[in-house]
PDB file of N, CA and C in Angstrom:
ATOM      1  N   MET A  15      83.479  60.941  89.885  1.00  0.00           N
ATOM      2  CA  MET A  15      83.588  62.937  90.503  1.00  0.00           C
ATOM      3  C   MET A  15      84.331  62.747  92.124  1.00  0.00           C
ATOM      4  N   LYS A  16      85.924  62.876  91.684  1.00  0.00           N
ATOM      5  CA  LYS A  16      86.671  62.869  92.964  1.00  0.00           C
ATOM      6  C   LYS A  16      86.634  63.870  94.634  1.00  0.00           C
ATOM      7  N   TYR A  17      86.405  63.310  95.128  1.00  0.00           N
ATOM      8  CA  TYR A  17      86.891  64.696  95.772  1.00  0.00           C
ATOM      9  C   TYR A  17      86.682  64.638  97.238  1.00  0.00           C
ATOM     10  N   LEU A  18      88.694  65.652  97.589  1.00  0.00           N
ATOM     11  CA  LEU A  18      89.064  65.279  98.659  1.00  0.00           C
ATOM     12  C   LEU A  18      88.011  66.001 100.074  1.00  0.00           C
ATOM     13  N   MET A  19      88.469  65.343 100.703  1.00  0.00           N
ATOM     14  CA  MET A  19      87.563  65.976 102.197  1.00  0.00           C
ATOM     15  C   MET A  19      88.410  66.154 103.681  1.00  0.00           C
ATOM     16  N   LEU A  20      88.169  66.731 103.717  1.00  0.00           N
ATOM     17  CA  LEU A  20      89.603  67.015 104.948  1.00  0.00           C
ATOM     18  C   LEU A  20      88.331  66.889 105.501  1.00  0.00           C
ATOM     19  N   VAL A  21      89.317  66.291 107.303  1.00  0.00           N
ATOM     20  CA  VAL A  21      88.328  66.252 108.780  1.00  0.00           C
ATOM     21  C   VAL A  21      89.949  67.336 109.352  1.00  0.00           C
ATOM     22  N   CYS A  22      88.160  68.283 110.209  1.00  0.00           N
ATOM     23  CA  CYS A  22      89.038  69.709 110.706  1.00  0.00           C
ATOM     24  C   CYS A  22      88.362  69.226 111.880  1.00  0.00           C
ATOM     25  N   VAL A  23      89.126  69.647 113.004  1.00  0.00           N
ATOM     26  CA  VAL A  23      89.053  69.367 115.009  1.00  0.00           C
ATOM     27  C   VAL A  23      88.190  71.018 115.046  1.00  0.00           C
ATOM     28  N   ASP A  24      87.073  70.793 115.465  1.00  0.00           N
ATOM     29  CA  ASP A  24      86.879  72.249 115.897  1.00  0.00           C
ATOM     30  C   ASP A  24      87.058  73.453 117.126  1.00  0.00           C
ATOM     31  N   PRO A  25      88.247  73.908 116.954  1.00  0.00           N
ATOM     32  CA  PRO A  25      88.299  73.567 118.537  1.00  0.00           C
ATOM     33  C   PRO A  25      87.745  75.457 119.371  1.00  0.00           C
ATOM     34  N   ASP A  26      87.140  75.076 118.764  1.00  0.00           N
ATOM     35  CA  ASP A  26      85.350  75.669 119.798  1.00  0.00           C
ATOM     36  C   ASP A  26      84.037  74.623 120.293  1.00  0.00           C
ATOM     37  N   PHE A  27      84.611  73.419 119.893  1.00  0.00           N
ATOM     38  CA  PHE A  27      83.586  72.753 120.471  1.00  0.00           C
ATOM     39  C   PHE A  27      83.276  72.164 121.798  1.00  0.00           C
ATOM     40  N   THR A  28      82.395  72.386 122.534  1.00  0.00           N
ATOM     41  CA  THR A  28      82.160  72.073 123.242  1.00  0.00           C
ATOM     42  C   THR A  28      81.364  70.320 123.613  1.00  0.00           C
ATOM     43  N   PRO A  29      82.140  69.390 124.873  1.00  0.00           N
ATOM     44  CA  PRO A  29      81.633  68.599 124.195  1.00  0.00           C
ATOM     45  C   PRO A  29      79.900  68.184 125.153  1.00  0.00           C
ATOM     46  N   GLY A  30      79.449  67.138 124.048  1.00  0.00           N
ATOM     47  CA  GLY A  30      77.889  66.998 124.688  1.00  0.00           C
ATOM     48  C   GLY A  30      76.971  67.538 123.589  1.00  0.00           C
ATOM     49  N   GLN A  31      77.456  68.457 122.461  1.00  0.00           N
ATOM     50  CA  GLN A  31      77.071  68.829 120.911  1.00  0.00           C
ATOM     51  C   GLN A  31      77.070  66.671 120.758  1.00  0.00           C
ATOM     52  N   ASP A  32      77.711  66.276 120.837  1.00  0.00           N
ATOM     53  CA  ASP A  32      78.199  64.902 120.067  1.00  0.00           C
ATOM     54  C   ASP A  32      76.798  63.885 120.207  1.00  0.00           C
ATOM     55  N   ASP A  33      76.226  64.280 120.939  1.00  0.00           N
ATOM     56  CA  ASP A  33      75.253  63.213 121.554  1.00  0.00           C
ATOM     57  C   ASP A  33      74.684  62.218 120.375  1.00  0.00           C
ATOM     58  N   GLY A  34      74.716  60.944 120.305  1.00  0.00           N
ATOM     59  CA  GLY A  34      73.463  60.822 118.570  1.00  0.00           C
ATOM     60  C   GLY A  34      75.553  59.871 117.538  1.00  0.00           C
ATOM     61  N   LYS A  35      77.055  60.637 117.456  1.00  0.00           N
ATOM     62  CA  LYS A  35      77.876  60.206 117.137  1.00  0.00           C
ATOM     63  C   LYS A  35      77.900  59.260 116.150  1.00  0.00           C
ATOM     64  N   PRO A  36      78.288  58.964 114.958  1.00  0.00           N
ATOM     65  CA  PRO A  36      78.928  57.819 114.655  1.00  0.00           C
ATOM     66  C   PRO A  36      80.240  57.108 114.667  1.00  0.00           C
ATOM     67  N   GLU A  37      80.181  56.240 115.115  1.00  0.00           N
ATOM     68  CA  GLU A  37      82.186  55.458 115.795  1.00  0.00           C
ATOM     69  C   GLU A  37      82.563  55.885 113.936  1.00  0.00           C
ATOM     70  N   VAL A  38      84.343  56.482 114.044  1.00  0.00           N
ATOM     71  CA  VAL A  38      84.905  56.470 112.516  1.00  0.00           C
ATOM     72  C   VAL A  38      85.050  55.352 112.465  1.00  0.00           C
ATOM     73  N   ASP A  39      85.074  54.177 113.464  1.00  0.00           N
ATOM     74  CA  ASP A  39      84.846  52.667 111.928  1.00  0.00           C
ATOM     75  C   ASP A  39      84.654  52.346 111.291  1.00  0.00           C
ATOM     76  N   ASP A  40      83.579  52.891 112.614  1.00  0.00           N
ATOM     77  CA  ASP A  40      81.773  52.217 111.199  1.00  0.00           C
ATOM     78  C   ASP A  40      81.978  53.071 109.752  1.00  0.00           C
ATOM     79  N   TRP A  41      82.421  53.578 109.963  1.00  0.00           N
ATOM     80  CA  TRP A  41      81.731  55.453 108.714  1.00  0.00           C
ATOM     81  C   TRP A  41      82.306  54.324 107.506  1.00  0.00           C
ATOM     82  N   ALA A  42      83.883  54.418 107.464  1.00  0.00           N
ATOM     83  CA  ALA A  42      85.151  53.663 107.655  1.00  0.00           C
ATOM     84  C   ALA A  42      85.163  52.528 106.736  1.00  0.00           C
ATOM     85  N   GLY A  43      84.277  51.112 107.220  1.00  0.00           N
ATOM     86  CA  GLY A  43      83.951  50.431 106.964  1.00  0.00           C
ATOM     87  C   GLY A  43      82.819  50.415 105.787  1.00  0.00           C
ATOM     88  N   GLU A  44      81.696  51.279 106.158  1.00  0.00           N
ATOM     89  CA  GLU A  44      81.065  51.740 105.121  1.00  0.00           C
ATOM     90  C   GLU A  44      81.068  51.934 103.828  1.00  0.00           C
ATOM     91  N   MET A  45      81.454  52.815 104.448  1.00  0.00           N
ATOM     92  CA  MET A  45      81.869  53.212 102.789  1.00  0.00           C
ATOM     93  C   MET A  45      83.048  52.466 101.898  1.00  0.00           C
ATOM     94  N   ASP A  46      84.124  52.165 102.735  1.00  0.00           N
ATOM     95  CA  ASP A  46      85.190  51.438 102.423  1.00  0.00           C
ATOM     96  C   ASP A  46      84.895  49.657 101.465  1.00  0.00           C
ATOM     97  N   GLY A  47      83.933  49.785 101.774  1.00  0.00           N
ATOM     98  CA  GLY A  47      82.674  48.610 101.166  1.00  0.00           C
ATOM     99  C   GLY A  47      81.560  48.830 100.671  1.00  0.00           C
ATOM    100  N   LYS A  48      80.762  50.128 100.326  1.00  0.00           N
ATOM    101  CA  LYS A  48      80.738  51.044  99.009  1.00  0.00           C
ATOM    102  C   LYS A  48      81.535  51.068  98.025  1.00  0.00           C
ATOM    103  N   GLY A  49      82.887  51.028  98.032  1.00  0.00           N
ATOM    104  CA  GLY A  49      83.240  51.336  97.065  1.00  0.00           C
ATOM    105  C   GLY A  49      83.945  53.193  97.114  1.00  0.00           C
ATOM    106  N   ILE A  50      83.496  53.626  98.441  1.00  0.00           N
ATOM    107  CA  ILE A  50      83.339  55.492  97.838  1.00  0.00           C
ATOM    108  C   ILE A  50      84.674  55.582  98.909  1.00  0.00           C
ATOM    109  N   ARG A  51      84.955  55.048  99.740  1.00  0.00           N
ATOM    110  CA  ARG A  51      86.210  56.469 100.112  1.00  0.00           C
ATOM    111  C   ARG A  51      87.700  55.512  99.821  1.00  0.00           C
ATOM    112  N   LEU A  52      88.448  56.088  98.364  1.00  0.00           N
ATOM    113  CA  LEU A  52      89.409  55.495  98.376  1.00  0.00           C
ATOM    114  C   LEU A  52      90.436  54.807  99.108  1.00  0.00           C
ATOM    115  N   ILE A  53      91.343  56.252 100.110  1.00  0.00           N
ATOM    116  CA  ILE A  53      91.289  56.460 100.719  1.00  0.00           C
ATOM    117  C   ILE A  53      92.021  57.457 101.770  1.00  0.00           C
ATOM    118  N   GLY A  54      92.345  57.027 102.899  1.00  0.00           N
ATOM    119  CA  GLY A  54      92.269  57.965 103.668  1.00  0.00           C
ATOM    120  C   GLY A  54      93.217  57.595 104.972  1.00  0.00           C
ATOM    121  N   ASP A  55      93.472  58.831 106.490  1.00  0.00           N
ATOM    122  CA  ASP A  55      93.637  58.686 107.336  1.00  0.00           C
ATOM    123  C   ASP A  55      93.671  58.946 108.335  1.00  0.00           C
ATOM    124  N   ARG A  56      93.974  59.907 109.427  1.00  0.00           N
ATOM    125  CA  ARG A  56      94.515  60.415 110.295  1.00  0.00           C
ATOM    126  C   ARG A  56      95.969  61.314 110.067  1.00  0.00           C
ATOM    127  N   THR A  57      95.842  61.939 110.516  1.00  0.00           N
ATOM    128  CA  THR A  57      97.164  63.329 110.268  1.00  0.00           C
ATOM    129  C   THR A  57      98.364  63.651 111.665  1.00  0.00           C
ATOM    130  N   ARG A  58      98.977  63.952 111.734  1.00  0.00           N
ATOM    131  CA  ARG A  58      99.520  64.254 112.908  1.00  0.00           C
ATOM    132  C   ARG A  58      98.953  65.940 113.654  1.00  0.00           C
ATOM    133  N   PRO A  59      99.245  65.758 114.770  1.00  0.00           N
ATOM    134  CA  PRO A  59      98.681  66.782 115.476  1.00  0.00           C
ATOM    135  C   PRO A  59      99.018  68.752 114.450  1.00  0.00           C
ATOM    136  N   ALA A  60      98.898  69.611 114.580  1.00  0.00           N
ATOM    137  CA  ALA A  60      99.300  70.604 114.193  1.00  0.00           C
ATOM    138  C   ALA A  60     100.524  71.323 114.348  1.00  0.00           C
ATOM    139  N   SER A  61     100.870  71.232 115.855  1.00  0.00           N
ATOM    140  CA  SER A  61     101.925  70.991 116.145  1.00  0.00           C
ATOM    141  C   SER A  61     102.966  70.318 115.187  1.00  0.00           C
ATOM    142  N   ALA A  62     103.060  69.182 114.479  1.00  0.00           N
ATOM    143  CA  ALA A  62     103.995  68.344 113.861  1.00  0.00           C
ATOM    144  C   ALA A  62     104.020  69.328 112.891  1.00  0.00           C
ATOM    145  N   ALA A  63     103.415  69.701 111.656  1.00  0.00           N
ATOM    146  CA  ALA A  63     102.961  69.922 110.441  1.00  0.00           C
ATOM    147  C   ALA A  63     104.461  70.786 110.065  1.00  0.00           C
ATOM    148  N   THR A  64     104.784  70.989 108.582  1.00  0.00           N
ATOM    149  CA  THR A  64     105.204  71.936 108.197  1.00  0.00           C
ATOM    150  C   THR A  64     105.341  72.493 107.128  1.00  0.00           C
ATOM    151  N   THR A  65     105.317  74.159 107.585  1.00  0.00           N
ATOM    152  CA  THR A  65     105.020  74.754 106.148  1.00  0.00           C
ATOM    153  C   THR A  65     106.697  75.339 105.216  1.00  0.00           C
ATOM    154  N   VAL A  66     105.719  75.231 104.082  1.00  0.00           N
ATOM    155  CA  VAL A  66     107.090  75.377 102.164  1.00  0.00           C
ATOM    156  C   VAL A  66     105.903  76.470 101.527  1.00  0.00           C
ATOM    157  N   ARG A  67     107.690  77.625 101.508  1.00  0.00           N
ATOM    158  CA  ARG A  67     106.501  78.480 100.736  1.00  0.00           C
ATOM    159  C   ARG A  67     107.970  79.288  99.772  1.00  0.00           C
ATOM    160  N   VAL A  68     107.928  79.300  98.804  1.00  0.00           N
ATOM    161  CA  VAL A  68     109.145  80.025  98.143  1.00  0.00           C
ATOM    162  C   VAL A  68     108.811  81.393  98.797  1.00  0.00           C
ATOM    163  N   ARG A  69     110.408  82.318  98.126  1.00  0.00           N
ATOM    164  CA  ARG A  69     109.515  83.787  97.778  1.00  0.00           C
ATOM    165  C   ARG A  69     111.403  84.637  97.370  1.00  0.00           C
ATOM    166  N   ASN A  70     111.381  85.135  96.534  1.00  0.00           N
ATOM    167  CA  ASN A  70     112.357  85.800  96.013  1.00  0.00           C
ATOM    168  C   ASN A  70     113.398  84.959  95.554  1.00  0.00           C
ATOM    169  N   ARG A  71     113.109  83.253  95.363  1.00  0.00           N
ATOM    170  CA  ARG A  71     113.756  82.126  94.932  1.00  0.00           C
ATOM    171  C   ARG A  71     114.710  81.306  96.706  1.00  0.00           C
ATOM    172  N   GLU A  72     113.470  82.242  97.292  1.00  0.00           N
ATOM    173  CA  GLU A  72     114.740  81.315  99.005  1.00  0.00           C
ATOM    174  C   GLU A  72     113.485  80.521  99.901  1.00  0.00           C
ATOM    175  N   VAL A  73     113.933  79.519  99.711  1.00  0.00           N
ATOM    176  CA  VAL A  73     112.693  78.387 100.670  1.00  0.00           C
ATOM    177  C   VAL A  73     112.697  79.067 101.786  1.00  0.00           C
ATOM    178  N   LEU A  74     112.317  78.962 102.567  1.00  0.00           N
ATOM    179  CA  LEU A  74     111.416  79.474 103.438  1.00  0.00           C
ATOM    180  C   LEU A  74     110.999  77.399 103.803  1.00  0.00           C
ATOM    181  N   VAL A  75     110.884  77.534 105.511  1.00  0.00           N
ATOM    182  CA  VAL A  75     110.597  75.875 106.358  1.00  0.00           C
ATOM    183  C   VAL A  75     110.179  76.500 107.515  1.00  0.00           C
ATOM    184  N   THR A  76     109.003  76.648 107.823  1.00  0.00           N
ATOM    185  CA  THR A  76     108.557  77.333 109.558  1.00  0.00           C
ATOM    186  C   THR A  76     108.214  75.676 109.982  1.00  0.00           C
ATOM    187  N   ASP A  77     108.265  75.458 111.189  1.00  0.00           N
ATOM    188  CA  ASP A  77     108.096  74.305 111.552  1.00  0.00           C
ATOM    189  C   ASP A  77     106.592  74.959 112.325  1.00  0.00           C
ATOM    190  N   GLY A  78     105.382  74.250 111.799  1.00  0.00           N
ATOM    191  CA  GLY A  78     104.198  74.109 113.356  1.00  0.00           C
ATOM    192  C   GLY A  78     103.385  74.529 112.637  1.00  0.00           C
ATOM    193  N   PRO A  79     102.436  75.048 112.724  1.00  0.00           N
ATOM    194  CA  PRO A  79     100.803  75.270 112.078  1.00  0.00           C
ATOM    195  C   PRO A  79     100.948  76.783 111.392  1.00  0.00           C
ATOM    196  N   PHE A  80     101.251  77.805 110.434  1.00  0.00           N
ATOM    197  CA  PHE A  80     101.506  78.745 110.752  1.00  0.00           C
ATOM    198  C   PHE A  80      99.929  79.690 109.551  1.00  0.00           C
ATOM    199  N   ILE A  81      99.224  78.265 108.994  1.00  0.00           N
ATOM    200  CA  ILE A  81      98.950  78.985 107.867  1.00  0.00           C
ATOM    201  C   ILE A  81      97.435  79.635 108.995  1.00  0.00           C
ATOM    202  N   GLU A  82      96.765  80.404 108.852  1.00  0.00           N
ATOM    203  CA  GLU A  82      96.205  80.831 108.480  1.00  0.00           C
ATOM    204  C   GLU A  82      93.922  80.582 108.581  1.00  0.00           C
ATOM    205  N   THR A  83      94.175  79.199 110.321  1.00  0.00           N
ATOM    206  CA  THR A  83      93.468  78.928 109.564  1.00  0.00           C
ATOM    207  C   THR A  83      92.215  78.675 110.923  1.00  0.00           C
ATOM    208  N   LYS A  84      90.979  78.459 111.092  1.00  0.00           N
ATOM    209  CA  LYS A  84      89.505  78.826 112.802  1.00  0.00           C
ATOM    210  C   LYS A  84      90.501  76.973 112.932  1.00  0.00           C
ATOM    211  N   ASP A  85      90.159  76.095 111.767  1.00  0.00           N
ATOM    212  CA  ASP A  85      90.293  74.545 112.158  1.00  0.00           C
ATOM    213  C   ASP A  85      91.099  73.977 111.421  1.00  0.00           C
ATOM    214  N   VAL A  86      91.267  72.343 112.695  1.00  0.00           N
ATOM    215  CA  VAL A  86      93.117  71.750 112.547  1.00  0.00           C
ATOM    216  C   VAL A  86      92.442  71.044 111.729  1.00  0.00           C
ATOM    217  N   ILE A  87      93.717  71.302 110.328  1.00  0.00           N
ATOM    218  CA  ILE A  87      93.302  69.486 109.672  1.00  0.00           C
ATOM    219  C   ILE A  87      93.306  68.222 110.595  1.00  0.00           C
ATOM    220  N   ALA A  88      92.540  67.603 111.234  1.00  0.00           N
ATOM    221  CA  ALA A  88      92.689  66.274 111.696  1.00  0.00           C
ATOM    222  C   ALA A  88      92.954  64.572 110.777  1.00  0.00           C
ATOM    223  N   GLY A  89      92.282  65.431 109.508  1.00  0.00           N
ATOM    224  CA  GLY A  89      92.921  63.735 108.384  1.00  0.00           C
ATOM    225  C   GLY A  89      92.314  64.339 107.665  1.00  0.00           C
ATOM    226  N   PHE A  90      91.702  63.259 106.366  1.00  0.00           N
ATOM    227  CA  PHE A  90      91.740  63.410 105.152  1.00  0.00           C
ATOM    228  C   PHE A  90      91.156  62.438 103.953  1.00  0.00           C
ATOM    229  N   ASP A  91      90.516  61.870 103.369  1.00  0.00           N
ATOM    230  CA  ASP A  91      89.516  60.855 102.857  1.00  0.00           C
ATOM    231  C   ASP A  91      89.943  61.478 101.082  1.00  0.00           C
ATOM    232  N   VAL A  92      89.884  60.371 100.148  1.00  0.00           N
ATOM    233  CA  VAL A  92      89.551  60.715  99.255  1.00  0.00           C
ATOM    234  C   VAL A  92      88.009  59.512  98.439  1.00  0.00           C
ATOM    235  N   LEU A  93      87.503  60.769  97.803  1.00  0.00           N
ATOM    236  CA  LEU A  93      85.329  59.939  97.364  1.00  0.00           C
ATOM    237  C   LEU A  93      85.769  60.177  96.228  1.00  0.00           C
ATOM    238  N   GLU A  94      84.633  59.101  95.832  1.00  0.00           N
ATOM    239  CA  GLU A  94      84.111  58.627  94.484  1.00  0.00           C
ATOM    240  C   GLU A  94      83.061  58.560  93.798  1.00  0.00           C
ATOM    241  N   CYS A  95      82.675  60.137  94.330  1.00  0.00           N
ATOM    242  CA  CYS A  95      81.230  60.217  94.220  1.00  0.00           C
ATOM    243  C   CYS A  95      80.067  60.354  93.078  1.00  0.00           C
ATOM    244  N   ASP A  96      79.285  59.758  92.959  1.00  0.00           N
ATOM    245  CA  ASP A  96      78.365  60.416  91.589  1.00  0.00           C
ATOM    246  C   ASP A  96      78.634  61.877  91.602  1.00  0.00           C
ATOM    247  N   ASP A  97      77.850  62.304  91.954  1.00  0.00           N
ATOM    248  CA  ASP A  97      77.908  64.515  92.329  1.00  0.00           C
ATOM    249  C   ASP A  97      78.825  64.235  94.262  1.00  0.00           C
ATOM    250  N   LEU A  98      78.264  66.071  94.122  1.00  0.00           N
ATOM    251  CA  LEU A  98      78.379  66.841  95.153  1.00  0.00           C
ATOM    252  C   LEU A  98      77.635  66.423  96.566  1.00  0.00           C
ATOM    253  N   ASP A  99      75.765  66.729  95.623  1.00  0.00           N
ATOM    254  CA  ASP A  99      74.459  65.741  96.516  1.00  0.00           C
ATOM    255  C   ASP A  99      75.149  64.275  97.160  1.00  0.00           C
ATOM    256  N   GLN A 100      76.008  63.507  96.531  1.00  0.00           N
ATOM    257  CA  GLN A 100      76.676  62.367  97.477  1.00  0.00           C
ATOM    258  C   GLN A 100      77.620  62.437  98.288  1.00  0.00           C
ATOM    259  N   ALA A 101      78.912  63.043  98.907  1.00  0.00           N
ATOM    260  CA  ALA A 101      79.591  63.464  99.164  1.00  0.00           C
ATOM    261  C   ALA A 101      78.744  63.954  99.693  1.00  0.00           C
ATOM    262  N   ILE A 102      77.852  65.290  99.510  1.00  0.00           N
ATOM    263  CA  ILE A 102      77.536  65.683 101.102  1.00  0.00           C
ATOM    264  C   ILE A 102      77.153  64.601 102.119  1.00  0.00           C
ATOM    265  N   GLU A 103      76.411  63.470 101.420  1.00  0.00           N
ATOM    266  CA  GLU A 103      75.688  62.506 102.497  1.00  0.00           C
ATOM    267  C   GLU A 103      76.428  61.499 102.820  1.00  0.00           C
ATOM    268  N   VAL A 104      78.098  61.372 102.050  1.00  0.00           N
ATOM    269  CA  VAL A 104      78.846  60.716 103.044  1.00  0.00           C
ATOM    270  C   VAL A 104      79.765  61.516 103.926  1.00  0.00           C
ATOM    271  N   ALA A 105      79.794  62.957 103.565  1.00  0.00           N
ATOM    272  CA  ALA A 105      80.647  63.854 105.542  1.00  0.00           C
ATOM    273  C   ALA A 105      79.669  63.874 105.945  1.00  0.00           C
ATOM    274  N   THR A 106      78.474  63.796 105.987  1.00  0.00           N
ATOM    275  CA  THR A 106      77.131  63.854 107.339  1.00  0.00           C
ATOM    276  C   THR A 106      77.223  62.936 107.696  1.00  0.00           C
ATOM    277  N   LYS A 107      78.019  61.725 107.304  1.00  0.00           N
ATOM    278  CA  LYS A 107      77.556  60.003 108.368  1.00  0.00           C
ATOM    279  C   LYS A 107      79.584  60.130 108.771  1.00  0.00           C
ATOM    280  N   HIS A 108      79.909  61.284 109.152  1.00  0.00           N
ATOM    281  CA  HIS A 108      81.244  60.754 109.688  1.00  0.00           C
ATOM    282  C   HIS A 108      80.999  62.330 111.126  1.00  0.00           C
ATOM    283  N   PRO A 109      81.367  61.283 111.137  1.00  0.00           N
ATOM    284  CA  PRO A 109      81.471  61.158 112.927  1.00  0.00           C
ATOM    285  C   PRO A 109      82.489  63.050 113.037  1.00  0.00           C
ATOM    286  N   MET A 110      83.365  63.094 112.967  1.00  0.00           N
ATOM    287  CA  MET A 110      83.861  64.770 112.095  1.00  0.00           C
ATOM    288  C   MET A 110      82.405  66.417 112.524  1.00  0.00           C
ATOM    289  N   ALA A 111      81.895  64.831 111.675  1.00  0.00           N
ATOM    290  CA  ALA A 111      81.021  66.347 111.212  1.00  0.00           C
ATOM    291  C   ALA A 111      80.473  66.689 112.503  1.00  0.00           C
ATOM    292  N   TRP A 112      79.864  65.679 113.181  1.00  0.00           N
ATOM    293  CA  TRP A 112      79.090  65.806 114.728  1.00  0.00           C
ATOM    294  C   TRP A 112      80.172  67.117 115.522  1.00  0.00           C
ATOM    295  N   THR A 113      81.412  67.285 115.639  1.00  0.00           N
ATOM    296  CA  THR A 113      81.983  67.573 116.225  1.00  0.00           C
ATOM    297  C   THR A 113      83.257  68.936 115.717  1.00  0.00           C
ATOM    298  N   GLY A 114      83.552  68.471 114.577  1.00  0.00           N
ATOM    299  CA  GLY A 114      84.695  69.241 114.580  1.00  0.00           C
ATOM    300  C   GLY A 114      83.264  69.813 112.875  1.00  0.00           C
ATOM    301  N   ALA A 115      84.549  69.838 112.147  1.00  0.00           N
ATOM    302  CA  ALA A 115      83.547  70.000 110.037  1.00  0.00           C
ATOM    303  C   ALA A 115      84.013  69.312 109.562  1.00  0.00           C
ATOM    304  N   ILE A 116      83.977  69.573 108.169  1.00  0.00           N
ATOM    305  CA  ILE A 116      84.904  68.332 106.726  1.00  0.00           C
ATOM    306  C   ILE A 116      84.659  69.454 105.178  1.00  0.00           C
ATOM    307  N   GLU A 117      84.784  69.697 105.323  1.00  0.00           N
ATOM    308  CA  GLU A 117      85.458  70.690 104.464  1.00  0.00           C
ATOM    309  C   GLU A 117      85.276  69.415 102.754  1.00  0.00           C
ATOM    310  N   LEU A 118      84.482  69.671 101.271  1.00  0.00           N
ATOM    311  CA  LEU A 118      84.546  68.529 100.890  1.00  0.00           C
ATOM    312  C   LEU A 118      85.399  69.586  98.867  1.00  0.00           C
ATOM    313  N   ARG A 119      86.119  69.046  99.104  1.00  0.00           N
ATOM    314  CA  ARG A 119      86.118  69.683  97.908  1.00  0.00           C
ATOM    315  C   ARG A 119      86.782  69.054  96.459  1.00  0.00           C
ATOM    316  N   PRO A 120      86.200  70.110  95.266  1.00  0.00           N
ATOM    317  CA  PRO A 120      86.050  68.172  93.883  1.00  0.00           C
ATOM    318  C   PRO A 120      88.067  68.484  94.090  1.00  0.00           C
ATOM    319  N   VAL A 121      88.493  67.599  92.698  1.00  0.00           N
ATOM    320  CA  VAL A 121      89.197  67.275  92.560  1.00  0.00           C
ATOM    321  C   VAL A 121      89.291  67.750  91.015  1.00  0.00           C
ATOM    322  N   TRP A 122      90.414  68.418  90.374  1.00  0.00           N
ATOM    323  CA  TRP A 122      90.789  69.156  89.660  1.00  0.00           C
ATOM    324  C   TRP A 122      92.105  68.686  88.404  1.00  0.00           C
ATOM    325  N   PRO A 123      91.731  67.532  87.685  1.00  0.00           N
ATOM    326  CA  PRO A 123      92.837  66.510  87.475  1.00  0.00           C
ATOM    327  C   PRO A 123      93.408  67.724  86.154  1.00  0.00           C
ATOM    328  N   TRP A 124      95.174  67.370  86.095  1.00  0.00           N
ATOM    329  CA  TRP A 124      95.787  67.726  84.907  1.00  0.00           C
ATOM    330  C   TRP A 124      95.104  67.794  83.789  1.00  0.00           C
ATOM    331  N   GLY A 125      94.913  69.018  83.329  1.00  0.00           N
ATOM    332  CA  GLY A 125      94.143  69.314  81.722  1.00  0.00           C
ATOM    333  C   GLY A 125      92.760  69.029  81.770  1.00  0.00           C
ATOM    334  N   ASP A 126      91.625  69.160  82.890  1.00  0.00           N
ATOM    335  CA  ASP A 126      90.591  68.991  82.873  1.00  0.00           C
ATOM    336  C   ASP A 126      90.559  70.852  82.626  1.00  0.00           C
ATOM    337  N   GLU A 127      90.716  71.578  82.074  1.00  0.00           N
ATOM    338  CA  GLU A 127      90.219  73.412  82.729  1.00  0.00           C
ATOM    339  C   GLU A 127      89.402  72.782  82.041  1.00  0.00           C
TER     340      GLU A 127
END
């Protein structure tokens, strides 16, 4: 089962709550070594975002992070896990689970209804 793991920054995070946080390079190395992490990377800051909408056949392009969300997406990973329990275990080891939030979404391939 593939999962999209959205790595989010928590704007309300208070430094000091992350004692014992693992290093992201260690996490990536472990998950890459196990074949769990298929791809992943950071994203540019929210200020570099572009939002695209089509309304009444008109394309609306807006610079900046204008999608309503408390947490800001800082990166992503695509995981190949046996099940949700394994995906949760992988997410708990990611450093941003200590300072931000991790959202797991099962990938829903076209044709799988």
